[in-house]
Amino acid sequence: MKLLTGPTSPFARKVAVVLHELGMTDDVEMQVVTTTPIKTDPEVAAANPLGKIPALIREGGGALYDSRVICRFLNAQADGTLYPQAHEWEVLTLEATGDAIMDAGIAMIYEARMRPEDKQWDGWLEAQWSKVERAMDALEARWISHLSGRLDMGQIAVACALSYIDFRQGHREWRSARPQLVAWHAKFEERPSMQATKPE
């Protein structure tokens, strides 16, 4: 199998972390591509008609895309436990929360990089940041006990999301009002899978 990936994509990193956690790094070739919403890499477009990474090209099967689909597939291939049935809906909701933080963070980057300077909208940037903050507030208030439990896909998604915010929005202060989330994230980042997939 081959994974079309990017060095700074938080969604691609999420898949890479899963590969490490499942012991599957030798089973998937990582191919770094350069693609944007304005100029889509042809190989990415062939694998995913939406032109987004990551995309997983399977031998003898169609390509899979959207990180949630890929992670679920990899977990099934490895007979993993990242989606425990007893907490399935909580895990999926937490994964969706992490993905939404990533989506908002990427939207902020695209606004600054893809749009001409005279067409950039500060109101849009702040609206995206408000989504991030509301999600973080929910994590702090309602999800810490789950985050501190046995490893699952929700935890991986949230960790990758928070790390992406630090990577791209490090000038924004989010820690002071969320001490439990800060402590959890610092500990989770020590995992070998997170260390091995840090963006450059």
Short mmCIF file of C-alpha atoms in Angstrom, two decimals:
data_model
loop_
_atom_site.label_atom_id
_atom_site.label_comp_id
_atom_site.label_asym_id
_atom_site.label_seq_id
_atom_site.Cartn_x
_atom_site.Cartn_y
_atom_site.Cartn_z
CA MET A 1 0.00 0.00 0.00
CA LYS A 2 1.06 3.59 -0.60
CA LEU A 3 0.00 6.66 1.36
CA LEU A 4 -0.04 10.01 -0.41
CA THR A 5 0.93 12.38 2.35
CA GLY A 6 2.35 15.80 3.11
CA PRO A 7 4.97 16.84 5.66
CA THR A 8 2.73 19.33 7.49
CA SER A 9 -0.78 17.96 6.95
CA PRO A 10 -2.35 17.18 10.35
CA PHE A 11 -4.69 14.66 8.73
CA ALA A 12 -1.76 12.85 7.13
CA ARG A 13 0.04 12.93 10.47
CA LYS A 14 -3.00 11.36 12.12
CA VAL A 15 -2.72 8.41 9.73
CA ALA A 16 1.04 8.19 10.29
CA VAL A 17 0.52 8.05 14.06
CA VAL A 18 -1.97 5.23 13.58
CA LEU A 19 0.54 3.32 11.46
CA HIS A 20 3.09 3.60 14.26
CA GLU A 21 0.62 2.65 16.98
CA LEU A 22 -0.55 -0.40 15.01
CA GLY A 23 2.98 -1.51 14.07
CA MET A 24 2.23 -1.09 10.35
CA THR A 25 4.94 1.35 9.26
CA ASP A 26 6.63 -1.32 7.14
CA ASP A 27 3.37 -2.15 5.37
CA VAL A 28 2.75 1.28 3.84
CA GLU A 29 5.03 3.31 1.58
CA MET A 30 4.89 7.02 2.39
CA GLN A 31 4.92 9.23 -0.70
CA VAL A 32 5.20 12.95 0.01
CA VAL A 33 3.32 15.10 -2.49
CA THR A 34 2.84 18.83 -2.92
CA THR A 35 -0.77 19.79 -3.47
CA THR A 36 -3.00 22.78 -2.71
CA PRO A 37 -6.70 23.60 -3.17
CA ILE A 38 -5.70 25.76 -6.13
CA LYS A 39 -3.14 23.46 -7.76
CA THR A 40 -3.91 19.79 -7.19
CA ASP A 41 -1.23 17.19 -7.71
CA PRO A 42 -2.36 14.86 -10.54
CA GLU A 43 -1.63 11.69 -8.55
CA VAL A 44 -3.66 13.01 -5.65
CA ALA A 45 -6.55 13.88 -7.98
CA ALA A 46 -6.42 10.36 -9.44
CA ALA A 47 -6.62 8.80 -5.97
CA ASN A 48 -9.10 11.28 -4.47
CA PRO A 49 -11.40 13.28 -6.76
CA LEU A 50 -11.56 15.97 -4.05
CA GLY A 51 -7.81 16.49 -4.44
CA LYS A 52 -7.03 16.13 -0.74
CA ILE A 53 -4.46 14.20 1.23
CA PRO A 54 -4.04 11.73 2.76
CA ALA A 55 -5.09 9.10 0.26
CA LEU A 56 -4.27 5.40 0.64
CA ILE A 57 -3.65 3.48 -2.56
CA ARG A 58 -4.30 -0.21 -2.04
CA GLU A 59 -2.89 -3.02 -4.12
CA GLY A 60 -5.72 -4.56 -6.11
CA GLY A 61 -8.29 -2.22 -4.57
CA GLY A 62 -9.59 1.29 -4.94
CA ALA A 63 -7.93 4.19 -3.16
CA LEU A 64 -9.30 5.22 0.20
CA TYR A 65 -9.50 8.85 1.22
CA ASP A 66 -10.48 10.96 4.20
CA SER A 67 -8.30 10.28 7.20
CA ARG A 68 -11.21 8.84 9.19
CA VAL A 69 -11.85 6.20 6.53
CA ILE A 70 -8.15 5.36 6.24
CA CYS A 71 -7.64 5.08 10.00
CA ARG A 72 -10.67 2.83 10.37
CA PHE A 73 -9.43 0.64 7.52
CA LEU A 74 -5.93 0.34 8.98
CA ASN A 75 -7.32 -0.51 12.40
CA ALA A 76 -9.42 -3.29 10.83
CA GLN A 77 -6.44 -4.60 8.85
CA ALA A 78 -4.37 -4.84 12.04
CA ASP A 79 -7.25 -6.14 14.16
CA GLY A 80 -6.57 -3.10 16.32
CA THR A 81 -8.43 -1.63 19.27
CA LEU A 82 -8.55 2.05 18.32
CA TYR A 83 -12.34 1.93 17.91
CA PRO A 84 -13.53 -0.05 20.94
CA GLN A 85 -17.16 -1.09 20.57
CA ALA A 86 -17.97 -0.26 24.18
CA HIS A 87 -17.15 3.43 23.58
CA GLU A 88 -17.55 3.61 19.81
CA TRP A 89 -19.77 6.67 19.63
CA GLU A 90 -17.68 8.62 22.11
CA VAL A 91 -14.52 7.75 20.18
CA LEU A 92 -16.07 8.82 16.89
CA THR A 93 -17.35 12.07 18.39
CA LEU A 94 -13.95 12.83 19.86
CA GLU A 95 -12.26 12.05 16.54
CA ALA A 96 -14.71 14.39 14.81
CA THR A 97 -13.84 17.10 17.35
CA GLY A 98 -10.13 16.72 16.65
CA ASP A 99 -10.74 16.76 12.91
CA ALA A 100 -12.87 19.90 13.20
CA ILE A 101 -10.04 21.68 15.03
CA MET A 102 -7.72 20.69 12.18
CA ASP A 103 -10.23 21.88 9.57
CA ALA A 104 -10.50 25.28 11.24
CA GLY A 105 -6.73 25.56 11.59
CA ILE A 106 -6.21 24.73 7.92
CA ALA A 107 -8.91 27.22 6.89
CA MET A 108 -6.96 29.92 8.71
CA ILE A 109 -3.76 29.01 6.87
CA TYR A 110 -5.52 28.96 3.50
CA GLU A 111 -7.07 32.37 4.15
CA ALA A 112 -3.61 33.83 4.74
CA ARG A 113 -1.76 31.94 2.01
CA MET A 114 -4.19 31.26 -0.81
CA ARG A 115 -6.20 34.48 -0.98
CA PRO A 116 -4.77 37.77 -2.25
CA GLU A 117 -3.89 40.06 0.64
CA ASP A 118 -6.56 42.61 -0.26
CA LYS A 119 -9.24 39.89 -0.12
CA GLN A 120 -8.27 38.36 3.23
CA TRP A 121 -10.91 38.69 5.92
CA ASP A 122 -9.96 39.01 9.58
CA GLY A 123 -13.53 38.18 10.56
CA TRP A 124 -13.20 34.80 8.88
CA LEU A 125 -9.94 34.09 10.69
CA GLU A 126 -11.44 34.94 14.05
CA ALA A 127 -14.55 32.88 13.34
CA GLN A 128 -12.34 29.85 12.68
CA TRP A 129 -10.37 30.51 15.85
CA SER A 130 -13.63 30.69 17.80
CA LYS A 131 -14.44 27.16 16.60
CA VAL A 132 -11.05 25.99 17.85
CA GLU A 133 -11.54 27.61 21.24
CA ARG A 134 -15.06 26.19 21.68
CA ALA A 135 -13.79 22.73 20.85
CA MET A 136 -10.91 23.09 23.31
CA ASP A 137 -13.31 24.30 26.00
CA ALA A 138 -15.45 21.21 25.45
CA LEU A 139 -12.39 18.97 25.68
CA GLU A 140 -11.36 20.61 28.95
CA ALA A 141 -14.85 20.49 30.46
CA ARG A 142 -16.17 17.13 29.29
CA TRP A 143 -13.55 14.87 27.75
CA ILE A 144 -10.50 14.72 30.03
CA SER A 145 -11.49 11.42 31.65
CA HIS A 146 -11.90 9.82 28.23
CA LEU A 147 -8.67 11.32 26.93
CA SER A 148 -6.86 9.86 29.94
CA GLY A 149 -8.17 6.33 29.32
CA ARG A 150 -6.93 3.54 27.11
CA LEU A 151 -5.54 4.65 23.74
CA ASP A 152 -8.14 5.11 21.03
CA MET A 153 -8.66 7.01 17.79
CA GLY A 154 -10.27 9.99 19.47
CA GLN A 155 -7.16 10.63 21.52
CA ILE A 156 -4.92 10.44 18.45
CA ALA A 157 -7.09 12.91 16.53
CA VAL A 158 -7.19 15.40 19.38
CA ALA A 159 -3.45 15.18 19.99
CA CYS A 160 -2.68 15.76 16.31
CA ALA A 161 -5.11 18.68 16.27
CA LEU A 162 -3.59 20.41 19.28
CA SER A 163 -0.09 19.88 17.93
CA TYR A 164 -1.16 21.39 14.62
CA ILE A 165 -2.53 24.47 16.36
CA ASP A 166 0.80 24.85 18.14
CA PHE A 167 2.64 24.38 14.84
CA ARG A 168 0.61 26.87 12.78
CA GLN A 169 -0.97 29.16 15.38
CA GLY A 170 1.69 29.14 18.06
CA HIS A 171 1.29 32.90 18.56
CA ARG A 172 -2.24 32.37 19.87
CA GLU A 173 -2.57 31.64 23.58
CA TRP A 174 -4.86 28.72 24.35
CA ARG A 175 -3.27 27.11 27.40
CA SER A 176 -3.97 29.31 30.41
CA ALA A 177 -7.68 28.47 30.71
CA ARG A 178 -7.27 24.74 29.99
CA PRO A 179 -4.71 23.26 32.40
CA GLN A 180 -6.02 19.69 32.22
CA LEU A 181 -5.91 19.65 28.43
CA VAL A 182 -2.43 21.15 28.45
CA ALA A 183 -1.14 18.47 30.84
CA TRP A 184 -2.75 15.66 28.86
CA HIS A 185 -1.39 16.93 25.54
CA ALA A 186 2.14 17.33 26.89
CA LYS A 187 2.12 13.74 28.09
CA PHE A 188 0.58 12.36 24.90
CA GLU A 189 3.17 14.14 22.77
CA GLU A 190 5.85 12.03 24.47
CA ARG A 191 4.53 8.88 22.79
CA PRO A 192 7.03 7.47 20.24
CA SER A 193 4.38 7.67 17.53
CA MET A 194 4.03 11.42 18.07
CA GLN A 195 7.75 12.00 18.27
CA ALA A 196 8.33 10.07 15.04
CA THR A 197 5.75 12.09 13.10
CA LYS A 198 6.56 15.66 14.14
CA PRO A 199 6.30 18.08 11.21
CA GLU A 200 9.53 19.74 10.19
#
